[in-house]
Short mmCIF file of C-alpha atoms and ligand atoms in Angstrom, two decimals:
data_model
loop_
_atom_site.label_atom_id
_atom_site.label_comp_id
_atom_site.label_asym_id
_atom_site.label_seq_id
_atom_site.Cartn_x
_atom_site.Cartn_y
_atom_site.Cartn_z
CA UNK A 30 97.28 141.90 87.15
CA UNK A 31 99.83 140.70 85.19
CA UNK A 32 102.10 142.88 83.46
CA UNK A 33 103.63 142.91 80.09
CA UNK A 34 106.93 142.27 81.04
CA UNK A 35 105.64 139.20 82.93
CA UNK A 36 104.09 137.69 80.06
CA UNK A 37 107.71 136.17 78.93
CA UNK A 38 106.30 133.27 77.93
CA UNK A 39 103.97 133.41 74.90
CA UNK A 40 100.35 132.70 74.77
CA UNK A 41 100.99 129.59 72.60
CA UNK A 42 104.26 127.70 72.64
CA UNK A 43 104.64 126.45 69.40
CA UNK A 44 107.12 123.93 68.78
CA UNK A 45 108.32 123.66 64.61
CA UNK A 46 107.22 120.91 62.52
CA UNK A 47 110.40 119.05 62.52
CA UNK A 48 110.45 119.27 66.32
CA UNK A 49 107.33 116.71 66.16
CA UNK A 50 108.41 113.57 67.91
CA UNK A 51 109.69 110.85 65.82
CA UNK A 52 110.11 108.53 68.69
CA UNK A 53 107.40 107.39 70.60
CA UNK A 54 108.00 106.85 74.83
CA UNK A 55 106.55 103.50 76.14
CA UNK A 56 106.74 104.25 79.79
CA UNK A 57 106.97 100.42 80.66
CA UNK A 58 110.35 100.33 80.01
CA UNK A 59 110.92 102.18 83.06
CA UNK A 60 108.00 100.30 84.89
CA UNK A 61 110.04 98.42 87.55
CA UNK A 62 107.20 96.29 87.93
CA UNK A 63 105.27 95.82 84.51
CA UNK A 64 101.77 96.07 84.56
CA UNK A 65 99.87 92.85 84.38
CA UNK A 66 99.68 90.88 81.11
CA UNK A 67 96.28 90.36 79.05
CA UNK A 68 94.81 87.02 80.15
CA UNK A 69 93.66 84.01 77.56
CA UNK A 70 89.56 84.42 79.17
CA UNK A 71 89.44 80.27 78.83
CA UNK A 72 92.85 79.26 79.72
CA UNK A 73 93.82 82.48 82.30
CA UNK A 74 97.29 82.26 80.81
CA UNK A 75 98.90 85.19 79.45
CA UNK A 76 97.91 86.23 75.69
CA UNK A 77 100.83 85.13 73.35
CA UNK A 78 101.52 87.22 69.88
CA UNK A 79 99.95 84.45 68.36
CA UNK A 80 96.81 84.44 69.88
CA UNK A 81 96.70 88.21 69.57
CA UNK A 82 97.41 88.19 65.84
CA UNK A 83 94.23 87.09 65.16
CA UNK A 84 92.48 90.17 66.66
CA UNK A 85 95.10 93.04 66.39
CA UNK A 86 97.39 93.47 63.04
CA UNK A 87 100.99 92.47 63.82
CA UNK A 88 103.03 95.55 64.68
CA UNK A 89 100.44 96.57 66.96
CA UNK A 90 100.72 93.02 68.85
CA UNK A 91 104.67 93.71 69.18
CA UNK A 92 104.13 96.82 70.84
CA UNK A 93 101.07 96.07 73.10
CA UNK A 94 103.73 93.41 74.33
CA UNK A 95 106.92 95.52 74.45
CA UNK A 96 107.33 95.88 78.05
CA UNK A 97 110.92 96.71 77.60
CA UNK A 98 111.81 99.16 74.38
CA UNK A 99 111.75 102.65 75.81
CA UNK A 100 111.86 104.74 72.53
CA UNK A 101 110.26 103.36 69.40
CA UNK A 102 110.53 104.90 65.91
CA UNK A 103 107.33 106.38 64.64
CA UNK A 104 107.28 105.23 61.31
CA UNK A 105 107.73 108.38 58.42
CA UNK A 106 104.62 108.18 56.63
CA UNK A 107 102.87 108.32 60.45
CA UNK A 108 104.92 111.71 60.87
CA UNK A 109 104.03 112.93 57.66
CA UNK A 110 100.13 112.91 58.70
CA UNK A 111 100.74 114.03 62.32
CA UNK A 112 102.51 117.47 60.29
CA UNK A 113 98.90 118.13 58.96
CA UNK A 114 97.44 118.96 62.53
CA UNK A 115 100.77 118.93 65.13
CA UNK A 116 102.52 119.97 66.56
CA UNK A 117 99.66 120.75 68.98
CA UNK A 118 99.86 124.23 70.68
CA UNK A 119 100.79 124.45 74.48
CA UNK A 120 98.65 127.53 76.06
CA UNK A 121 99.64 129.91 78.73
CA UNK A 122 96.69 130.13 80.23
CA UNK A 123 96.99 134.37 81.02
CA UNK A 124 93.71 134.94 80.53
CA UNK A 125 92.24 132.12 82.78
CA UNK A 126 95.08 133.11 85.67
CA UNK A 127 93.94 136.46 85.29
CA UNK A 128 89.88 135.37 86.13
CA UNK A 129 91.23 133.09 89.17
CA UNK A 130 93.63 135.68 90.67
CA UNK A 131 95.86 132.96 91.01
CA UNK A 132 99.81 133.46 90.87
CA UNK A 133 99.89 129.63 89.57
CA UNK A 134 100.89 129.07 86.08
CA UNK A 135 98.51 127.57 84.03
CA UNK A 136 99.61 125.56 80.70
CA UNK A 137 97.28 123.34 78.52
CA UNK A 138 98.07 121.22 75.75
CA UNK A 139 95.23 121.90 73.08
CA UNK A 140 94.10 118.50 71.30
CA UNK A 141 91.19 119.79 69.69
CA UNK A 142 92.89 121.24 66.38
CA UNK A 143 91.71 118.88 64.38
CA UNK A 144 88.29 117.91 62.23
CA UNK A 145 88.27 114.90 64.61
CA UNK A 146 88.27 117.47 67.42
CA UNK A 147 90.58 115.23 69.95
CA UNK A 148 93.78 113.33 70.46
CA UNK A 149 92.31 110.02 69.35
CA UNK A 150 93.81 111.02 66.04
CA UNK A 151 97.09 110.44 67.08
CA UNK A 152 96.55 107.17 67.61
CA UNK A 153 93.88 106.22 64.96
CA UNK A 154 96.71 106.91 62.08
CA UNK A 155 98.91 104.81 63.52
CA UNK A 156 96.98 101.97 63.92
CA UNK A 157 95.30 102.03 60.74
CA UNK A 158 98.71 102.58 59.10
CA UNK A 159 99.96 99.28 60.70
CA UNK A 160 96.85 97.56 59.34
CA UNK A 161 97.67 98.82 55.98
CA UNK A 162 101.36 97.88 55.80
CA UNK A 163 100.09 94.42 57.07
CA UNK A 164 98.07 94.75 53.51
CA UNK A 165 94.90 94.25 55.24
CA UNK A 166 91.40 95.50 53.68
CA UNK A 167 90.23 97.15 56.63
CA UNK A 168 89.46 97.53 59.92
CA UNK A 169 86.53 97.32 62.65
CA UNK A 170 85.71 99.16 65.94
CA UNK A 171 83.40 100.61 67.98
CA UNK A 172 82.73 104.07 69.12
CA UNK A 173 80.66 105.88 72.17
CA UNK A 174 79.73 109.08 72.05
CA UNK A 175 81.45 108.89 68.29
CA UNK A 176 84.84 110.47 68.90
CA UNK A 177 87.19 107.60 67.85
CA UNK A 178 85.03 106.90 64.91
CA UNK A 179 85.23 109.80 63.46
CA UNK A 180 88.94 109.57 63.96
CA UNK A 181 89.48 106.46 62.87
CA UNK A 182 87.48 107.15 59.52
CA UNK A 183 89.55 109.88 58.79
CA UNK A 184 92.88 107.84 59.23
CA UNK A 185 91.00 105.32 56.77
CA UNK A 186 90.01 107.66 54.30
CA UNK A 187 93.44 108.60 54.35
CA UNK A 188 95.17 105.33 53.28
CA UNK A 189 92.39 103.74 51.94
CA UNK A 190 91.70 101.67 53.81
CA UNK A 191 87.55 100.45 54.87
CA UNK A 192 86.54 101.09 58.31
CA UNK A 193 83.34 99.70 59.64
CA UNK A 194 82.23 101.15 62.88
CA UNK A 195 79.76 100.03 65.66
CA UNK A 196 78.16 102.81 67.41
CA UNK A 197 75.89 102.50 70.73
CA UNK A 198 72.74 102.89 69.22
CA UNK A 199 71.88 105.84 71.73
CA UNK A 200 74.77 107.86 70.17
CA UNK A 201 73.62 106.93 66.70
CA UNK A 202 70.13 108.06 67.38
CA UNK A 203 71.02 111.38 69.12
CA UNK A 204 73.96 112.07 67.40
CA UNK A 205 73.44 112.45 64.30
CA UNK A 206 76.24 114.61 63.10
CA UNK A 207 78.95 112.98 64.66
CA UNK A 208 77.66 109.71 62.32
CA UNK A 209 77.62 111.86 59.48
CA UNK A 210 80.89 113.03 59.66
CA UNK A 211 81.94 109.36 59.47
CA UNK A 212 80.21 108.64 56.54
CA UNK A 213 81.35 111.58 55.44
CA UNK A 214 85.33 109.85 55.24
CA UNK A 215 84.01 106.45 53.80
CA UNK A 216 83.17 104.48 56.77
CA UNK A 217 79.86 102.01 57.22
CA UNK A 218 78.24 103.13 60.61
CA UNK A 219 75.82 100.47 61.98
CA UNK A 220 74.11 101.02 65.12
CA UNK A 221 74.74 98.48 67.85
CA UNK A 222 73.54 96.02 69.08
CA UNK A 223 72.76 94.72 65.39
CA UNK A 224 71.63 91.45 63.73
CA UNK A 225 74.67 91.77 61.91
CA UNK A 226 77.16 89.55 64.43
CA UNK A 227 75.97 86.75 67.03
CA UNK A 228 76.71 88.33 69.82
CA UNK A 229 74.45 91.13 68.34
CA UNK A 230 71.45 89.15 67.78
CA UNK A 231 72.04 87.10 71.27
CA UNK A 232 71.80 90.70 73.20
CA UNK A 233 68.93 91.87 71.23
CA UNK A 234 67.23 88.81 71.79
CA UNK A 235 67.93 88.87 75.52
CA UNK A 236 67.16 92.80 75.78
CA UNK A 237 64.87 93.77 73.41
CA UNK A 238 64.95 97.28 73.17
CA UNK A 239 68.16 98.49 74.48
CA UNK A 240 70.03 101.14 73.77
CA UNK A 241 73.42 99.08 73.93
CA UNK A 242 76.38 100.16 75.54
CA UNK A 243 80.47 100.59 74.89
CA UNK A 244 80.84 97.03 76.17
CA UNK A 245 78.57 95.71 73.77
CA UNK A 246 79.60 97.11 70.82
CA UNK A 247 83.32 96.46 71.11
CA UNK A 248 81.68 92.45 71.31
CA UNK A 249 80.23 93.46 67.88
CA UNK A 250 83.55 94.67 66.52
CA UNK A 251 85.59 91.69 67.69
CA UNK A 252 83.75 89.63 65.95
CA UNK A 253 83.20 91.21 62.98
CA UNK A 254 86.95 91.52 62.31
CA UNK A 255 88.19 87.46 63.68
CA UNK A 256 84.83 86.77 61.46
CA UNK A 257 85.54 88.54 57.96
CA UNK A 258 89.04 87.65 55.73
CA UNK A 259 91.94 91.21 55.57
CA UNK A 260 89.92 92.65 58.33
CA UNK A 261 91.22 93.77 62.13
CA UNK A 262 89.85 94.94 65.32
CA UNK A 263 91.16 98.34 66.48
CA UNK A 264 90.56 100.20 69.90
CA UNK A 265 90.51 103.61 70.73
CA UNK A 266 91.84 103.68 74.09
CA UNK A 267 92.83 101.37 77.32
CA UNK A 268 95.30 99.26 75.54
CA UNK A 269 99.26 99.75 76.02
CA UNK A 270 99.61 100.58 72.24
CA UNK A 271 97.11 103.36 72.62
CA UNK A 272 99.08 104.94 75.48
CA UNK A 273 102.36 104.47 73.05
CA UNK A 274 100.73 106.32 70.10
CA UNK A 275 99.51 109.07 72.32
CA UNK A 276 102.73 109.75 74.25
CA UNK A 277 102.98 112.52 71.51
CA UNK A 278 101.26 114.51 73.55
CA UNK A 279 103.29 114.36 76.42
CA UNK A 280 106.48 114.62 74.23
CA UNK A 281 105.82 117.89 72.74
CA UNK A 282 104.25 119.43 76.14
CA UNK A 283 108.01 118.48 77.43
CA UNK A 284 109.88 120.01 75.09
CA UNK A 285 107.73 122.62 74.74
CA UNK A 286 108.46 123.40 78.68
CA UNK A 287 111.82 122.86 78.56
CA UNK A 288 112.61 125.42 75.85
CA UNK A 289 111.31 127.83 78.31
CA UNK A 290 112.86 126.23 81.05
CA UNK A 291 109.41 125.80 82.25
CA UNK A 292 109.28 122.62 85.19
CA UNK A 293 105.78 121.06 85.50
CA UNK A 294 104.77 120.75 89.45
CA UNK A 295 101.28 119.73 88.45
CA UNK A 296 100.14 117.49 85.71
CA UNK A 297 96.19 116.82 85.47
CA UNK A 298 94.32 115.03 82.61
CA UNK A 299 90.65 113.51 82.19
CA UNK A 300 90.79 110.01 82.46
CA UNK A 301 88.34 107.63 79.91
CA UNK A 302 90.43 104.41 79.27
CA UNK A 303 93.26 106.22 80.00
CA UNK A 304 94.88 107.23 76.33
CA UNK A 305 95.40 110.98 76.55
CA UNK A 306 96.33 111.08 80.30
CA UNK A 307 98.73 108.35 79.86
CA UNK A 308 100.05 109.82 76.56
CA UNK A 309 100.86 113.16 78.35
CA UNK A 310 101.85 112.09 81.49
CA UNK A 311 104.38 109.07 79.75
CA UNK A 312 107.36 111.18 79.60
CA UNK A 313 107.08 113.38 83.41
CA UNK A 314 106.56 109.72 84.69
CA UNK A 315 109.43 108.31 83.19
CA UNK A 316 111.79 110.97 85.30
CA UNK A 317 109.75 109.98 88.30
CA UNK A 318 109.96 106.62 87.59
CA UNK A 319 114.09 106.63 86.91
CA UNK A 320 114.13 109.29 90.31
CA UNK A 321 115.55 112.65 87.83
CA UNK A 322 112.37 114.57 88.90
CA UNK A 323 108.95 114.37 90.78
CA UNK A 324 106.00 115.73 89.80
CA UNK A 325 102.16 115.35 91.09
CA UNK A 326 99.81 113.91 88.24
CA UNK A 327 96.28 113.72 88.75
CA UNK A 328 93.68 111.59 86.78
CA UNK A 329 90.52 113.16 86.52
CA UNK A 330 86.87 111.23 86.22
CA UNK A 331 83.16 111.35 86.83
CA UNK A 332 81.91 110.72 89.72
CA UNK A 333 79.20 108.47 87.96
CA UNK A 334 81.78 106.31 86.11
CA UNK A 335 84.11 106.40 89.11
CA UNK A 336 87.25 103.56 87.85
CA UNK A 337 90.40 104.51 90.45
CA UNK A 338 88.55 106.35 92.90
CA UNK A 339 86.34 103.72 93.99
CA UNK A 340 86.51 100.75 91.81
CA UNK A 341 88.65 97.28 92.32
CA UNK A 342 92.04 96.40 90.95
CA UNK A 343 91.25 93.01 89.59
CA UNK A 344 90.87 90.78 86.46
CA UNK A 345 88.11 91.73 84.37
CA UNK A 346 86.41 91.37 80.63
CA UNK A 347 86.94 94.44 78.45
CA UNK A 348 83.87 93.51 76.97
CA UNK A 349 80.01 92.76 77.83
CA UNK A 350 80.28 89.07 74.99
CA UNK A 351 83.42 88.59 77.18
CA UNK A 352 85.26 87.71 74.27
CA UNK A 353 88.02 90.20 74.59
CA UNK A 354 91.49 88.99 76.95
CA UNK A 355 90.88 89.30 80.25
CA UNK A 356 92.74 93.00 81.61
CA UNK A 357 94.08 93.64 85.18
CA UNK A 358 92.63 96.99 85.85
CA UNK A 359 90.74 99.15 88.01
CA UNK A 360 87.33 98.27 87.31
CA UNK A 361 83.07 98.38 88.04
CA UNK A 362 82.50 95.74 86.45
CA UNK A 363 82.04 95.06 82.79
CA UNK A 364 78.06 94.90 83.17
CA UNK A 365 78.32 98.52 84.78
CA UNK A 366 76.36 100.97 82.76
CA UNK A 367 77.17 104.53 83.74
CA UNK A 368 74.22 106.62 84.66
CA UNK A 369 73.71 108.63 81.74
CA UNK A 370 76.62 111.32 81.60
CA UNK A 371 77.51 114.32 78.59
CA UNK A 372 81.21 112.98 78.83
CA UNK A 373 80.78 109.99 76.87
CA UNK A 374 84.26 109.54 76.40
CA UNK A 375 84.33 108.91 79.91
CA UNK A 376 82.09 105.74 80.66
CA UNK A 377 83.81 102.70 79.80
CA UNK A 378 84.18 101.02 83.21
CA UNK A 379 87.62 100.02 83.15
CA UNK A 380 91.18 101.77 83.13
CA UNK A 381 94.68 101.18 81.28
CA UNK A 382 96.41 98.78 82.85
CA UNK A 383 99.54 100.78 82.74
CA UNK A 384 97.68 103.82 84.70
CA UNK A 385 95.84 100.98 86.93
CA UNK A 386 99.55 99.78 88.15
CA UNK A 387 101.11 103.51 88.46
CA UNK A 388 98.05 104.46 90.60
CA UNK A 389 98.08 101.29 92.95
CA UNK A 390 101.69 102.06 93.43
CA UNK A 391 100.86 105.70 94.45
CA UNK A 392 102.82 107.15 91.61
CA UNK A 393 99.86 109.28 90.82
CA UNK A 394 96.36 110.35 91.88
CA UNK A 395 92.92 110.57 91.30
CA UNK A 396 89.88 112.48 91.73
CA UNK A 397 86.35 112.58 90.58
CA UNK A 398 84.07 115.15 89.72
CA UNK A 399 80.34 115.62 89.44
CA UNK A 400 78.96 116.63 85.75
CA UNK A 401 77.53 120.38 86.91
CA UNK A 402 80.91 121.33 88.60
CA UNK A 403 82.46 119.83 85.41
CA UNK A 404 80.18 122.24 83.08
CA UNK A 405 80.56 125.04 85.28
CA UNK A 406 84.10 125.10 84.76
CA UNK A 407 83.65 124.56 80.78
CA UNK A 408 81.79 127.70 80.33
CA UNK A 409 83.89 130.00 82.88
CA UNK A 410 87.06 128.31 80.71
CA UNK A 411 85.23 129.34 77.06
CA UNK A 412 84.43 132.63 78.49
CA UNK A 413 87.82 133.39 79.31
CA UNK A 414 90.25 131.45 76.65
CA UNK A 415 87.43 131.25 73.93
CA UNK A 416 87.99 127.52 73.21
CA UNK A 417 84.38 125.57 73.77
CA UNK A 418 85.66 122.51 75.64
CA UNK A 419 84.68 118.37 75.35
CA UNK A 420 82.42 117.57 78.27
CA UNK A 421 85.52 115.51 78.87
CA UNK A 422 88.59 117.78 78.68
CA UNK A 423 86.60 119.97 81.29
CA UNK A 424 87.14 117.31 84.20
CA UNK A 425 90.64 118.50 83.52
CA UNK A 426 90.21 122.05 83.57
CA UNK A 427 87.33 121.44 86.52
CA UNK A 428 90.57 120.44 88.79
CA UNK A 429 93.05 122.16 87.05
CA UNK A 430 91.24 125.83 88.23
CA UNK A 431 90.69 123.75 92.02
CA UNK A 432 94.27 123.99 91.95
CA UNK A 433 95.33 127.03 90.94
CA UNK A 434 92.92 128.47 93.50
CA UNK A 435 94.38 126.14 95.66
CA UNK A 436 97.78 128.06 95.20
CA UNK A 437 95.96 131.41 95.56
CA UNK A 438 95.53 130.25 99.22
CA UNK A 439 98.53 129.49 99.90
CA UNK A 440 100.42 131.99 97.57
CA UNK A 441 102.41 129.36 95.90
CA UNK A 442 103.31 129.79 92.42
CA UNK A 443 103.13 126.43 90.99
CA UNK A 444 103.13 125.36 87.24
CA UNK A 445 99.94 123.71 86.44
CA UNK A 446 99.96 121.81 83.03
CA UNK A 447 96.62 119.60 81.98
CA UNK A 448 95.40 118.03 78.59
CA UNK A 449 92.68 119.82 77.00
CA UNK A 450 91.59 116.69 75.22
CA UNK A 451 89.17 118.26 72.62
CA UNK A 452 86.11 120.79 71.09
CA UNK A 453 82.49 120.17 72.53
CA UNK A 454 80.69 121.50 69.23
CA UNK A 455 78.89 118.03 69.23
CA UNK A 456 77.90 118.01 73.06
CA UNK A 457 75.92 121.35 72.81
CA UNK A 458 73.05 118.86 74.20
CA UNK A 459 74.60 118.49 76.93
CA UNK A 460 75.87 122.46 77.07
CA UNK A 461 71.76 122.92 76.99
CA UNK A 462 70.38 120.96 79.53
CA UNK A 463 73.08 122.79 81.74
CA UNK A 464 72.12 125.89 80.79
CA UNK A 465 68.42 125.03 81.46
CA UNK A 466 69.47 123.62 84.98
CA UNK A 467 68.14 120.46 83.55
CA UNK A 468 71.39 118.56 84.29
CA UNK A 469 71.64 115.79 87.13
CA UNK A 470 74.85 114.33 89.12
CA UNK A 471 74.62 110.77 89.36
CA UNK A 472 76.83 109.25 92.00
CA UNK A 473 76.36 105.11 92.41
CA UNK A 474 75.78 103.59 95.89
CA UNK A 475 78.26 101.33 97.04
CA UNK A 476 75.60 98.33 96.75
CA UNK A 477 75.02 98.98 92.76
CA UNK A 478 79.21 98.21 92.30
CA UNK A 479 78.80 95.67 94.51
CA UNK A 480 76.58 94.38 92.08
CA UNK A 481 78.66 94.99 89.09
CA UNK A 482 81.60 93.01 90.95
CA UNK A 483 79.93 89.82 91.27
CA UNK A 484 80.61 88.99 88.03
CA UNK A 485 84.29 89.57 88.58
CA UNK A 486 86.20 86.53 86.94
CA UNK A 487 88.17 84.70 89.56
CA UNK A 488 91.27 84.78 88.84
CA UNK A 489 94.39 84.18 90.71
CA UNK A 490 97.06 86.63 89.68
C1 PLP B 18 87.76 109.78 74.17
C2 PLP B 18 88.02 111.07 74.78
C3 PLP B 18 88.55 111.18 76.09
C4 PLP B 18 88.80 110.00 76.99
O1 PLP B 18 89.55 108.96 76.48
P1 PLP B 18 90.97 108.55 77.09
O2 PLP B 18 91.33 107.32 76.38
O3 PLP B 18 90.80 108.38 78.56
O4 PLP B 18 91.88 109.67 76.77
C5 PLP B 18 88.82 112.42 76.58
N1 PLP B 18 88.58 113.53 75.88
C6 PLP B 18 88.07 113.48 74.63
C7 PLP B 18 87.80 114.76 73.90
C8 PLP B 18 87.78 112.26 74.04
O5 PLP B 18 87.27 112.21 72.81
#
C-alpha cells in the first residue's frame, strides 16, 4: 500500500497552457537512415512535391517530405485550438498500481478529453488549417470505425471549411451516433462503397453487397478530392505528417516527466497506422536515436490485424483502387480484411513507414494481443481509474499491466508510461458482446497472408 508521503507525484501532471508545444518534433531528422520514400504506383520512382500537390494541400506535402528539419513551428492559430482541449493530462496511475501490487510506476497520457474522444484531433486541425490557408473549399477523407471523421468535422466546422467523409458502410450502418456527430459539425457522410466516384461503382459492381472496407473508402476519397476544383484529400494516420502533428503527445508527456524528474524505462502505445504511438514515442526516440538515453518502446496490435508482428516489410498500395503512392511498410496486404474486430481503429493493414523502419532496425518492439485479453484489461482499468477506455487504447493498457506485473516478479521498480488513445462510449457494442461472452479472437493462418501477399507489387527498392 502506498502511502501518502509516497504519492509525491500528483494524480494528474498538468502542464500550463503556455507550456503546450509550439514546435512540433519530426523524428526523421535524427533517422540516420530515412525511411523509404512514397513510390509513383506507375513509374516506381519516388513521389515529387509536384505530383503530391495534387492530392495533399501544399504545406502538408513539405512536411510529409522533410526528412531533415527536426523542430517545426506549429503555426499560432493551430496553438490557439490545441488550448481548447490540451494540454492533455499525464496520470499516475496509483490506483491501477495499487490493484496490480506492482512497485512499477504507471503513467498514461489521457487523449480522450475531447468531444472527438482521441488524439486524431491533434492532427485533424492542423491539416485542415493548412487546407484553409491554401484557400481551398474543403476537404475529403475517409473514416473506419468513425473516429477521424468526427475529428476532422470538428476541425472543419471550426474554420469553415466543408468536409465530406467516406465511411465503411458497416460503420455507417451500426454506428449510427458516431455519423451523427459528424453531421452534427457540418460534414456530408456518405457510406462507402458509393455510386458517387468510379472506383465506387467499379467495387459495387464487382461485389455487390459488401460492406466495404478502410482500403476502399480511402479509393473513394482520393478521388473525390483530385476529381472536384478547391478540394483535398486528408488522412488520419500512417503518413509522416500525421506522426509530425501528433508528436504533441509525446512532447508534453516529456516535459511533463521531466518536471518531476520522472525517466521513462517503458514506453507502450496501440498501434493502428501508427499516429499516436509515433507521436508519443517521437521525442524518447530522438534521445535513443542521437545515443543521450535508451528506453524500451513497445507497439501494441491485434492479433487479427497483426502488421509488425507477422507481416512483410515491403512495397505496398495504401489503398484497395491502388491509386494512392506506393508505401514501404510492414504490411498484409492491401486486399487483407481483418476478421471482424471492436478496435476499428486498428485494422488498416499497413504501418507508418517511419515506425516500419525503427522496428526493422530493432529500435523498438512489438506485440500483439487477442480482443478478450484486450477487454479484460479495459474493464479491470475503468474499474480502477474510472476512465471507460477505446477498444484501442486498451491494447496499450492490456501490455502496459503485463508489465508492471512483470516488475512485480522481479521487484523492479520501473516507470511505465503508455498512450491512452481515447473514450469507448461508442464501442459499448463491443463492451456487450464481451460481457455476454459473445466475443471471438480471430488469429489468421499463415496461408490466408500468404494470400494477401501475392498481390504484393514488385518492386525493387
Ligand atoms: C484511430 C485510433 C487509434 C489508432 O490509430 P493510430 O494512427 O495507430 O494512432 C488508436 N486509438 C484511438 C482511440 C483511435 O481513434
Amino acid at each position: 500500500m502506498k502511502t501518502a508521503s509516497d504519492k509525491n507525484i500528483p494524480y494528474k501532471i498538468y502542464l500550463k497552457e503556455n507550456e503546450i508545444p509550439t514546435e512540433w518534433y519530426n523524428v526523421r531528422a535524427d533517422m540516420k537512415e530515412k525511411p523509404a520514400p512514397l513510390l509513383n504506383p506507375q513509374t516506381l520512382e519516388p513521389m515529387t512535391a509536384e505530383e503530391l500537390s495534387h492530392v495533399f494541400c501544399e504545406e502538408l506535402v513539405k512536411q510529409e517530405l522533410d526528412n531533415d528539419t527536426a523542430y517545426i513551428k506549429i503555426p499560432e492559430e493551430i496553438v490557439d485550438f490545441y488550448k481548447m482541449y490540451r494540454p492533455s493530462p499525464l496520470v499516475r496511475a496509483y490506483c491501477l498500481e495499487e490493484k496490480l501490487q506492482t512497485p512499477a510506476k504507471i503513467y498514461y497520457k489521457f487523449e480522450g478529453n475531447n468531444t472527438s474522444g482521441s488524439h486524431k484531433l491533434n492532427s485533424a486541425i492542423a491539416q485542415a488549417y493548412y487546407a484553409k490557408k491554401q484557400g481551398l473549399k474543403g476537404v475529403t477523407t475517409e473514416t473506419g470505425a468513425g473516429q477521424w471523421g468526427t475529428a476532422l468535422s470538428m476541425a472543419c466546422s471550426y474554420l469553415g471549411l466543408d468536409c465530406k467523409v467516406y465511411m465503411v458502410k458497416v460503420s455507417y450502418e451500426q454506428k449510427p451516433f458516431r455519423r451523427e456527430v459528424m453531421r452534427t459539425f457540418g460534414a456530408s457522410v456518405t457510406p462507402s462503397p458509393s455510386m458517387e466516384t468510379e472506383i465506387g461503382k467499379k467495387i459495387l459492381s464487382e461485389h455487390p453487397g459488401t460492406t466495404g472496407s478502410l482500403g476502399c473508402a480511402i479509393s473513394e476519397a482520393v478521388e473525390k478530392a483530385v476529381s472536384s476544383e478547391g478540394y483535398r484529400y486528408v488522412l488520419g494516420s500512417v503518413l509522416n505528417q500525421v506522426l509530425l502533428h501528433q508528436s504533441v503527445i509525446g512532447l508534453e508527456t516529456k516535459r511533463a516527466l521531466d518536471k518531476y524528474d520522472v525517466k521513462a524505462d517503458i514506453v507502450i502505445g496501440c498501434a493502428g497506422g501508427g499516429s499516436n504511438l509515433g507521436g508519443l514515442i517521437s521525442p524518447f526516440m530522438g534521445e535513443k536515436l542521437r545515443g543521450e538515453a535508451d528506453y524500451r518502446i513497445i507497439a501494441v496490435e491485434p492479433a487479427s490485424c497483426p502488421s509488425l508482428t507477422r507481416g512483410r516489410y515491403a512495397y505496398d498500395y495504401c489503398d484497395t483502387g491502388m491509386v494512392c503512392p506506393l508505401a514501404k511498410m510492414y504490411t498484409l496486404g492491401c486486399d487483407y480484411i481483418p476478421a471482424p474486430n471492436h478496435a476499428g481503429g486498428l485494422r488498416y493493414h499497413g504501418m507508418s513507414s517511419i515506425l516500419s523502419k525503427l522496428y526493422d532496425d530493432k529500435l523498438m518492439e512489438a506485440v500483439s494481443v487477442t480482443q478478450t485479453e484486450v477487454f479484460k484489461a479495459a474493464e479491470e482499468f475503468a474499474r480502477v481509474e474510472g476512465i471507460l477506455p477505446a477498444p484501442e487504447s486498451a491494447h496499450a493498457i492490456k501490455v502496459a499491466m503485463d508489465e508492471a506485473l512483470r516488475c512485480k516478479e522481479s521487484g523492479e521498480e520501473k516507470n511505465i508510461v503508455f498512450g491512452l488513445t481515447g473514450t469507448g462510449y461508442f464501442d459499448m457494442v463491443a463492451y456487450e458482446k464481451f460481457h455476454d461472452g459473445l466475443m471471438e479472437n480471430y488469429i489468421p493462418t499463415d496461408d490466408e497472408l500468404e494470400i494477401a501477399w501475392k498481390k504484393l507489387p514488385k518492386v525493387d527498392r
